[in-house]
Short mmCIF file of C-alpha atoms in Angstrom, two decimals:
data_model
loop_
_atom_site.label_atom_id
_atom_site.label_comp_id
_atom_site.label_asym_id
_atom_site.label_seq_id
_atom_site.Cartn_x
_atom_site.Cartn_y
_atom_site.Cartn_z
CA UNK A 1 -44.12 31.27 29.12
CA UNK A 2 -44.22 34.92 30.24
CA UNK A 3 -47.73 36.97 30.90
CA UNK A 4 -48.31 40.28 31.63
CA UNK A 5 -50.75 39.89 34.63
CA UNK A 6 -52.20 42.63 37.07
CA UNK A 7 -52.25 42.02 40.39
CA UNK A 8 -52.80 42.26 44.19
CA UNK A 9 -50.68 40.85 46.92
CA UNK A 10 -52.69 39.00 49.60
CA UNK A 11 -53.51 42.27 52.58
CA UNK A 12 -53.40 44.87 49.98
CA UNK A 13 -56.34 44.56 47.84
CA UNK A 14 -56.18 48.09 46.90
CA UNK A 15 -52.94 47.93 45.82
CA UNK A 16 -53.29 46.23 41.88
CA UNK A 17 -49.84 46.27 39.95
CA UNK A 18 -49.10 45.20 36.36
CA UNK A 19 -46.40 42.81 36.20
CA UNK A 20 -44.43 39.95 34.17
CA UNK A 21 -45.52 36.21 35.09
CA UNK A 22 -43.19 33.34 33.67
CA UNK A 23 -41.75 30.31 34.82
CA UNK A 24 -45.14 28.73 34.98
CA UNK A 25 -46.17 30.81 36.90
CA UNK A 26 -42.68 30.32 39.90
CA UNK A 27 -41.84 34.06 39.15
CA UNK A 28 -43.76 37.10 39.15
CA UNK A 29 -41.90 40.75 38.77
CA UNK A 30 -43.80 43.94 39.26
CA UNK A 31 -43.49 46.48 35.85
CA UNK A 32 -42.70 50.86 36.82
CA UNK A 33 -46.17 51.09 35.51
CA UNK A 34 -49.60 52.14 37.37
CA UNK A 35 -51.94 50.41 35.32
CA UNK A 36 -52.16 47.94 32.34
CA UNK A 37 -53.91 51.30 30.96
CA UNK A 38 -50.33 52.99 31.18
CA UNK A 39 -48.23 51.16 29.76
CA UNK A 40 -50.77 50.40 26.75
CA UNK A 41 -50.30 54.11 26.44
CA UNK A 42 -46.88 53.27 25.60
CA UNK A 43 -45.08 52.13 22.18
CA UNK A 44 -44.47 48.77 21.33
CA UNK A 45 -40.99 48.93 21.31
CA UNK A 46 -41.14 50.82 24.85
CA UNK A 47 -43.02 47.82 26.22
CA UNK A 48 -41.17 45.22 25.11
CA UNK A 49 -38.43 47.01 26.49
CA UNK A 50 -39.94 47.60 30.08
CA UNK A 51 -40.81 43.82 29.89
CA UNK A 52 -37.02 42.95 29.59
CA UNK A 53 -35.99 44.85 32.06
CA UNK A 54 -38.13 42.87 34.35
CA UNK A 55 -35.73 40.00 34.45
CA UNK A 56 -33.64 42.05 36.44
CA UNK A 57 -36.16 43.32 39.36
CA UNK A 58 -36.79 41.37 42.57
CA UNK A 59 -39.10 38.71 43.01
CA UNK A 60 -43.12 39.55 44.40
CA UNK A 61 -44.04 36.49 46.00
CA UNK A 62 -46.26 34.67 43.82
CA UNK A 63 -48.24 32.36 46.64
CA UNK A 64 -51.65 33.79 47.52
CA UNK A 65 -51.39 36.46 44.96
CA UNK A 66 -55.05 37.07 43.39
CA UNK A 67 -54.81 37.50 39.26
CA UNK A 68 -56.73 40.09 38.13
CA UNK A 69 -58.50 41.03 34.28
CA UNK A 70 -56.09 42.19 32.22
CA UNK A 71 -58.07 45.33 32.00
CA UNK A 72 -58.32 48.69 33.43
CA UNK A 73 -58.88 52.66 33.14
CA UNK A 74 -61.44 53.71 30.32
CA UNK A 75 -60.41 49.89 28.09
CA UNK A 76 -63.09 48.51 26.20
CA UNK A 77 -63.25 45.09 24.84
CA UNK A 78 -64.54 44.93 21.21
CA UNK A 79 -65.28 41.87 19.06
CA UNK A 80 -65.62 40.67 15.61
CA UNK A 81 -68.42 38.26 14.98
CA UNK A 82 -68.73 36.01 11.31
CA UNK A 83 -64.69 35.35 10.89
CA UNK A 84 -65.06 31.65 10.89
CA UNK A 85 -66.69 29.09 8.68
CA UNK A 86 -68.41 27.92 11.76
CA UNK A 87 -69.15 30.76 12.87
CA UNK A 88 -71.28 31.92 9.90
CA UNK A 89 -72.87 28.28 9.72
CA UNK A 90 -73.95 28.92 12.81
CA UNK A 91 -75.73 31.93 12.62
CA UNK A 92 -77.35 31.08 9.83
CA UNK A 93 -79.35 28.02 11.35
CA UNK A 94 -80.25 30.02 14.61
CA UNK A 95 -81.78 33.19 13.09
CA UNK A 96 -84.58 33.89 11.19
CA UNK A 97 -82.72 36.50 8.98
CA UNK A 98 -80.01 33.69 7.49
CA UNK A 99 -78.85 36.19 4.62
CA UNK A 100 -76.68 39.05 7.26
CA UNK A 101 -74.57 36.53 8.18
CA UNK A 102 -73.89 35.07 4.46
CA UNK A 103 -73.57 38.53 3.22
CA UNK A 104 -70.71 39.90 6.35
CA UNK A 105 -68.75 36.81 5.71
CA UNK A 106 -67.73 37.54 2.19
CA UNK A 107 -68.06 41.42 2.88
CA UNK A 108 -65.78 43.69 2.56
CA UNK A 109 -66.21 45.24 5.56
CA UNK A 110 -65.96 42.46 8.75
CA UNK A 111 -69.00 42.89 11.43
CA UNK A 112 -67.13 44.61 15.12
CA UNK A 113 -69.42 45.48 18.19
CA UNK A 114 -68.59 46.96 21.30
CA UNK A 115 -68.56 43.65 24.00
CA UNK A 116 -67.44 45.11 26.84
CA UNK A 117 -66.41 48.09 29.34
CA UNK A 118 -63.23 47.12 31.54
CA UNK A 119 -65.07 46.88 34.74
CA UNK A 120 -67.56 44.47 33.44
CA UNK A 121 -65.05 41.63 32.49
CA UNK A 122 -64.52 38.94 34.63
CA UNK A 123 -61.36 36.23 34.47
CA UNK A 124 -60.79 32.65 35.69
CA UNK A 125 -62.87 31.28 38.26
CA UNK A 126 -65.17 34.60 38.55
CA UNK A 127 -69.02 33.82 37.17
CA UNK A 128 -70.03 34.14 33.85
CA UNK A 129 -73.99 34.82 33.31
CA UNK A 130 -76.71 33.46 31.12
CA UNK A 131 -79.61 35.58 30.41
CA UNK A 132 -82.35 35.33 32.89
CA UNK A 133 -84.70 35.75 29.92
CA UNK A 134 -82.87 33.80 27.06
CA UNK A 135 -83.56 29.79 27.11
CA UNK A 136 -80.32 29.45 24.52
CA UNK A 137 -77.21 30.53 25.56
CA UNK A 138 -73.42 29.85 24.42
CA UNK A 139 -69.79 30.47 25.23
CA UNK A 140 -67.63 31.62 22.50
CA UNK A 141 -63.83 30.71 22.95
CA UNK A 142 -62.32 33.07 20.97
CA UNK A 143 -58.36 34.99 20.35
CA UNK A 144 -58.37 38.23 21.37
CA UNK A 145 -55.86 40.85 20.94
CA UNK A 146 -54.01 43.44 23.02
CA UNK A 147 -53.88 46.60 21.47
CA UNK A 148 -51.91 49.67 22.78
CA UNK A 149 -53.28 53.22 21.88
CA UNK A 150 -51.80 53.23 18.23
CA UNK A 151 -53.38 50.09 17.43
CA UNK A 152 -50.21 47.85 17.42
CA UNK A 153 -50.98 44.39 18.88
CA UNK A 154 -48.96 43.94 22.49
CA UNK A 155 -50.45 40.42 23.01
CA UNK A 156 -52.64 38.05 22.90
CA UNK A 157 -55.37 36.73 25.70
CA UNK A 158 -58.27 33.90 25.56
CA UNK A 159 -61.56 35.33 25.52
CA UNK A 160 -64.92 33.69 25.97
CA UNK A 161 -67.89 35.87 23.99
CA UNK A 162 -70.76 34.86 25.81
CA UNK A 163 -73.98 34.76 23.95
CA UNK A 164 -77.84 34.12 23.76
CA UNK A 165 -78.16 32.72 20.56
CA UNK A 166 -82.36 32.89 20.94
CA UNK A 167 -82.70 36.65 21.55
CA UNK A 168 -79.63 37.51 18.12
CA UNK A 169 -81.34 35.05 15.97
CA UNK A 170 -84.81 36.48 16.66
CA UNK A 171 -83.77 39.55 14.89
CA UNK A 172 -79.68 40.47 14.03
CA UNK A 173 -80.66 43.66 15.47
CA UNK A 174 -80.93 42.47 18.57
CA UNK A 175 -77.40 41.90 19.00
CA UNK A 176 -76.25 44.09 22.37
CA UNK A 177 -79.19 42.68 24.26
CA UNK A 178 -77.86 39.31 23.02
CA UNK A 179 -74.02 40.40 23.77
CA UNK A 180 -73.76 43.14 26.11
CA UNK A 181 -74.82 42.44 29.65
CA UNK A 182 -73.24 41.98 33.32
CA UNK A 183 -71.07 38.66 32.99
CA UNK A 184 -70.89 37.84 29.60
CA UNK A 185 -67.45 39.14 28.99
CA UNK A 186 -64.28 36.46 30.34
CA UNK A 187 -60.90 36.99 29.82
CA UNK A 188 -57.97 34.38 30.58
CA UNK A 189 -55.60 36.99 33.39
CA UNK A 190 -52.76 36.31 31.22
CA UNK A 191 -51.69 38.14 28.58
CA UNK A 192 -49.04 36.52 26.12
CA UNK A 193 -46.42 39.24 24.36
CA UNK A 194 -46.92 39.49 21.10
CA UNK A 195 -43.43 38.87 20.38
CA UNK A 196 -43.48 35.85 21.82
CA UNK A 197 -45.72 34.13 19.76
CA UNK A 198 -44.48 33.19 15.53
CA UNK A 199 -47.93 33.38 13.91
CA UNK A 200 -51.36 33.97 15.58
CA UNK A 201 -53.04 32.52 12.69
CA UNK A 202 -51.44 29.01 13.49
CA UNK A 203 -52.47 28.15 16.86
CA UNK A 204 -54.69 25.19 18.00
CA UNK A 205 -58.32 26.47 20.38
CA UNK A 206 -60.25 23.41 22.56
CA UNK A 207 -63.57 24.31 24.70
CA UNK A 208 -65.04 22.33 27.03
CA UNK A 209 -68.51 22.13 28.35
CA UNK A 210 -68.82 20.65 31.55
CA UNK A 211 -71.91 20.10 33.83
CA UNK A 212 -72.39 18.03 36.63
CA UNK A 213 -68.50 17.07 36.34
CA UNK A 214 -69.54 15.04 33.17
CA UNK A 215 -68.53 16.33 29.85
CA UNK A 216 -71.04 17.34 27.79
CA UNK A 217 -69.43 19.59 24.92
CA UNK A 218 -66.15 19.07 23.48
CA UNK A 219 -64.63 21.01 20.12
CA UNK A 220 -61.16 22.04 18.47
CA UNK A 221 -60.73 24.18 15.98
CA UNK A 222 -57.51 26.45 14.69
CA UNK A 223 -57.08 30.03 14.37
CA UNK A 224 -55.95 29.29 10.82
CA UNK A 225 -59.62 28.55 9.91
CA UNK A 226 -59.81 32.27 10.57
CA UNK A 227 -61.83 34.43 7.27
CA UNK A 228 -60.06 37.26 8.18
CA UNK A 229 -56.44 38.59 9.31
CA UNK A 230 -55.85 40.14 12.34
CA UNK A 231 -54.13 43.27 11.21
CA UNK A 232 -57.20 43.98 8.91
CA UNK A 233 -59.59 43.42 12.08
CA UNK A 234 -57.61 45.84 13.30
CA UNK A 235 -57.08 48.27 10.77
CA UNK A 236 -61.25 49.03 10.63
CA UNK A 237 -61.45 49.01 14.20
CA UNK A 238 -59.02 52.01 14.32
CA UNK A 239 -60.46 53.62 12.05
CA UNK A 240 -62.34 56.60 13.23
CA UNK A 241 -61.90 55.68 16.97
CA UNK A 242 -59.50 56.35 19.65
CA UNK A 243 -58.49 54.11 22.68
CA UNK A 244 -56.32 56.33 24.79
CA UNK A 245 -55.86 53.83 27.59
CA UNK A 246 -56.01 50.44 24.97
CA UNK A 247 -58.52 48.08 24.03
CA UNK A 248 -59.01 44.56 23.43
CA UNK A 249 -60.48 42.77 20.01
CA UNK A 250 -61.81 39.20 20.30
CA UNK A 251 -62.09 37.77 16.67
CA UNK A 252 -64.35 35.77 16.53
CA UNK A 253 -65.09 31.95 17.39
CA UNK A 254 -65.11 28.71 15.67
CA UNK A 255 -65.97 26.05 18.06
CA UNK A 256 -70.10 26.74 18.51
CA UNK A 257 -72.01 23.64 20.13
CA UNK A 258 -75.53 22.86 18.51
CA UNK A 259 -78.37 23.96 18.48
CA UNK A 260 -79.47 20.86 20.71
CA UNK A 261 -77.06 22.12 23.65
CA UNK A 262 -77.02 25.32 25.36
CA UNK A 263 -75.15 26.74 28.69
CA UNK A 264 -76.88 25.48 31.83
CA UNK A 265 -76.78 27.43 35.83
CA UNK A 266 -73.93 25.13 37.20
CA UNK A 267 -72.05 24.46 34.20
CA UNK A 268 -67.78 25.08 33.69
CA UNK A 269 -66.77 26.34 30.63
CA UNK A 270 -63.13 25.31 29.98
CA UNK A 271 -61.15 26.86 27.13
CA UNK A 272 -57.82 26.56 25.58
CA UNK A 273 -55.43 28.74 23.28
CA UNK A 274 -51.97 27.12 22.67
CA UNK A 275 -49.38 29.32 23.69
CA UNK A 276 -51.38 31.78 24.31
CA UNK A 277 -53.26 30.72 28.10
CA UNK A 278 -56.09 29.06 29.73
CA UNK A 279 -59.51 30.22 31.14
CA UNK A 280 -61.63 28.04 33.24
CA UNK A 281 -65.26 29.48 34.27
CA UNK A 282 -68.53 28.92 36.02
CA UNK A 283 -71.90 29.43 34.93
CA UNK A 284 -75.05 31.06 36.51
CA UNK A 285 -78.29 32.55 35.38
CA UNK A 286 -79.02 35.67 35.47
CA UNK A 287 -77.00 38.84 36.30
CA UNK A 288 -78.92 39.15 40.19
CA UNK A 289 -77.10 35.46 41.39
CA UNK A 290 -73.60 37.67 40.57
CA UNK A 291 -74.32 39.05 44.28
CA UNK A 292 -74.75 35.59 45.98
CA UNK A 293 -71.65 34.16 45.00
#
């Protein structure tokens, strides 16, 4: 399985490069670009050519390499809401104004919202944050689309749209506070190239929450249950907006724990999307805890 990655070699933490990781993580080769945003500024056909040509490039020793979030520059993460029936049901269960979720599920225009700037995104092994002022917070495992500046789908990745359902449930207008804060967006370190996946709407997803080493929640779903096509979501995202460095669009969740289960500090969230990758992150309460990790 091939993955596009950002990485730093041991002893060179400030020398960040973009490369191709494959053969079960055994081979790493650098691409001739200075950043992920530079790569995404190119047409998809050129990106494919660069990745193919990397097969003949010399290997970078993979031992000790640090994989970083595959976003940089002016890249952003946006997200779609209520794209699965389970999400629509869960939002209605927890909301004081449930009708808005039923309407957007069936509406022509999808719900799209800004989630994170590149510098706020965390990845494998980094802590995700549950809000200190929210009693009920959940992870939301989602298939992410890595888009070029032209809106072409260059690859797929795992996204965790960590959310406060108590804050959003109190009033839908509080969604930015429920969704956009330090440590609320995690992505897998690798991006599976789009041309290596036959059908993004035939992928299995799974999520587990571990507490003190024991599983307290597990769920499974498939992207076939999605109410919106990826191309449809991309088309609305690109309307009257420019993403010169590329953008990640998270396509919504279909795995939602019951109202009686929210994340707690010390939990570990494990997400896997078939053919795409995995994401494992510990949980802390309050962004101030990040500096203590």
